[in-house]
Coordinates of C-alpha atoms in Angstrom, one line a residue:
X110 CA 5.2 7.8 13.3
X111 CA 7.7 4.5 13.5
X112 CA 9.9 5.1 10.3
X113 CA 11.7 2.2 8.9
X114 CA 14.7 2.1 6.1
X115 CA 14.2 -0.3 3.6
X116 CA 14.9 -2.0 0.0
X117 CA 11.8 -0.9 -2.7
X118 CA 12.4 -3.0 -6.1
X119 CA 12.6 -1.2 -9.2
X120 CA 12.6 -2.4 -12.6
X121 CA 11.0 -3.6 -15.6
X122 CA 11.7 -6.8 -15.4
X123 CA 13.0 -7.5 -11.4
X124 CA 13.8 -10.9 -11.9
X125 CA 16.4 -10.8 -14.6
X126 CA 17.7 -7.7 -13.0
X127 CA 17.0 -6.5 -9.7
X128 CA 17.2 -2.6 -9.0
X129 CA 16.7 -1.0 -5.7
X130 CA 15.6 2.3 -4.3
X131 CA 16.8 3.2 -0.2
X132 CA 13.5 4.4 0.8
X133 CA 11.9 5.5 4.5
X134 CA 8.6 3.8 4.8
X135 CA 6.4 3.8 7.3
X136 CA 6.6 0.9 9.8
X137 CA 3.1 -0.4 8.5
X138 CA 3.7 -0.1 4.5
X139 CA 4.5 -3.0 2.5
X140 CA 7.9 -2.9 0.4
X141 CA 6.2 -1.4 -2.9
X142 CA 4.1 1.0 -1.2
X143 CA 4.1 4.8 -0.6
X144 CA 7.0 5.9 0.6
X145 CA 8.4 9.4 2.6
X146 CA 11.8 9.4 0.8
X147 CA 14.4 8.2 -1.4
X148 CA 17.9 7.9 -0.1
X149 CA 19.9 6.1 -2.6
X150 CA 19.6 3.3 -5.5
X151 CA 21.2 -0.5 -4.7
X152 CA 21.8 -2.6 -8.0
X153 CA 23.3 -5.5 -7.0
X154 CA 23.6 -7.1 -10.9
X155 CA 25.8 -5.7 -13.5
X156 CA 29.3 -4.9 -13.5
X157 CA 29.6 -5.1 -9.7
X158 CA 27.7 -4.3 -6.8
X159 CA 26.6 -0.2 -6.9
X160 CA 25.6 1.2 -4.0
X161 CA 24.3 5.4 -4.5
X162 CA 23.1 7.0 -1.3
X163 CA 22.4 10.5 0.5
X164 CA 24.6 10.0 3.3
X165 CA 23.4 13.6 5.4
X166 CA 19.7 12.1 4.3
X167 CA 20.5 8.9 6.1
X168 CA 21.7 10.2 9.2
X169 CA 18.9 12.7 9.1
X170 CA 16.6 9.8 9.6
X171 CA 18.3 7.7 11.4
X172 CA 18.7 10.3 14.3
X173 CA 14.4 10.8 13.8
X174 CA 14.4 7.4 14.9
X175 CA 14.6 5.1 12.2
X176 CA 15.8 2.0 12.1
X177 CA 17.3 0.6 8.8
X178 CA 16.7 -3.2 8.0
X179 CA 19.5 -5.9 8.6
X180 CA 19.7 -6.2 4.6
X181 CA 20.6 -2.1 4.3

């Protein structure tokens, strides 16, 4: 299974204020769709830019073979 890291948007209203969850997807999902795990939130609105992620997580993955996205 081809894994990819990517950006799913959270929120109840995502155009006022954009939240995002770090999630592996598989490498034919689309950005809201099931998802194998949650690594870390992104909320890039507020008082600064937060960034919240599972560091051993990430590795974990990324030495299965999965490639993060050039905007994680």
């Amino acid at each position: 299974m081809a894994t990819r890291i990517r950006l799913r948007r959270i929120g109840s209203n995502p155009k006022k204020r954009p939240h995002f969850h770090i999630s592996v997807f598989n490498e034919t999902r689309n950005r809201d769709s099931l998802f194998v795990e949650d690594l870390g939130i992104y909320e890039p609105v507020g008082k600064g830019v937060q960034v919240k992620l599972n560091k051993e997580r990430y590795d974990y993955w990324v030495k299965k073979g999965a490639a993060p996205t050039d905007t994680v």
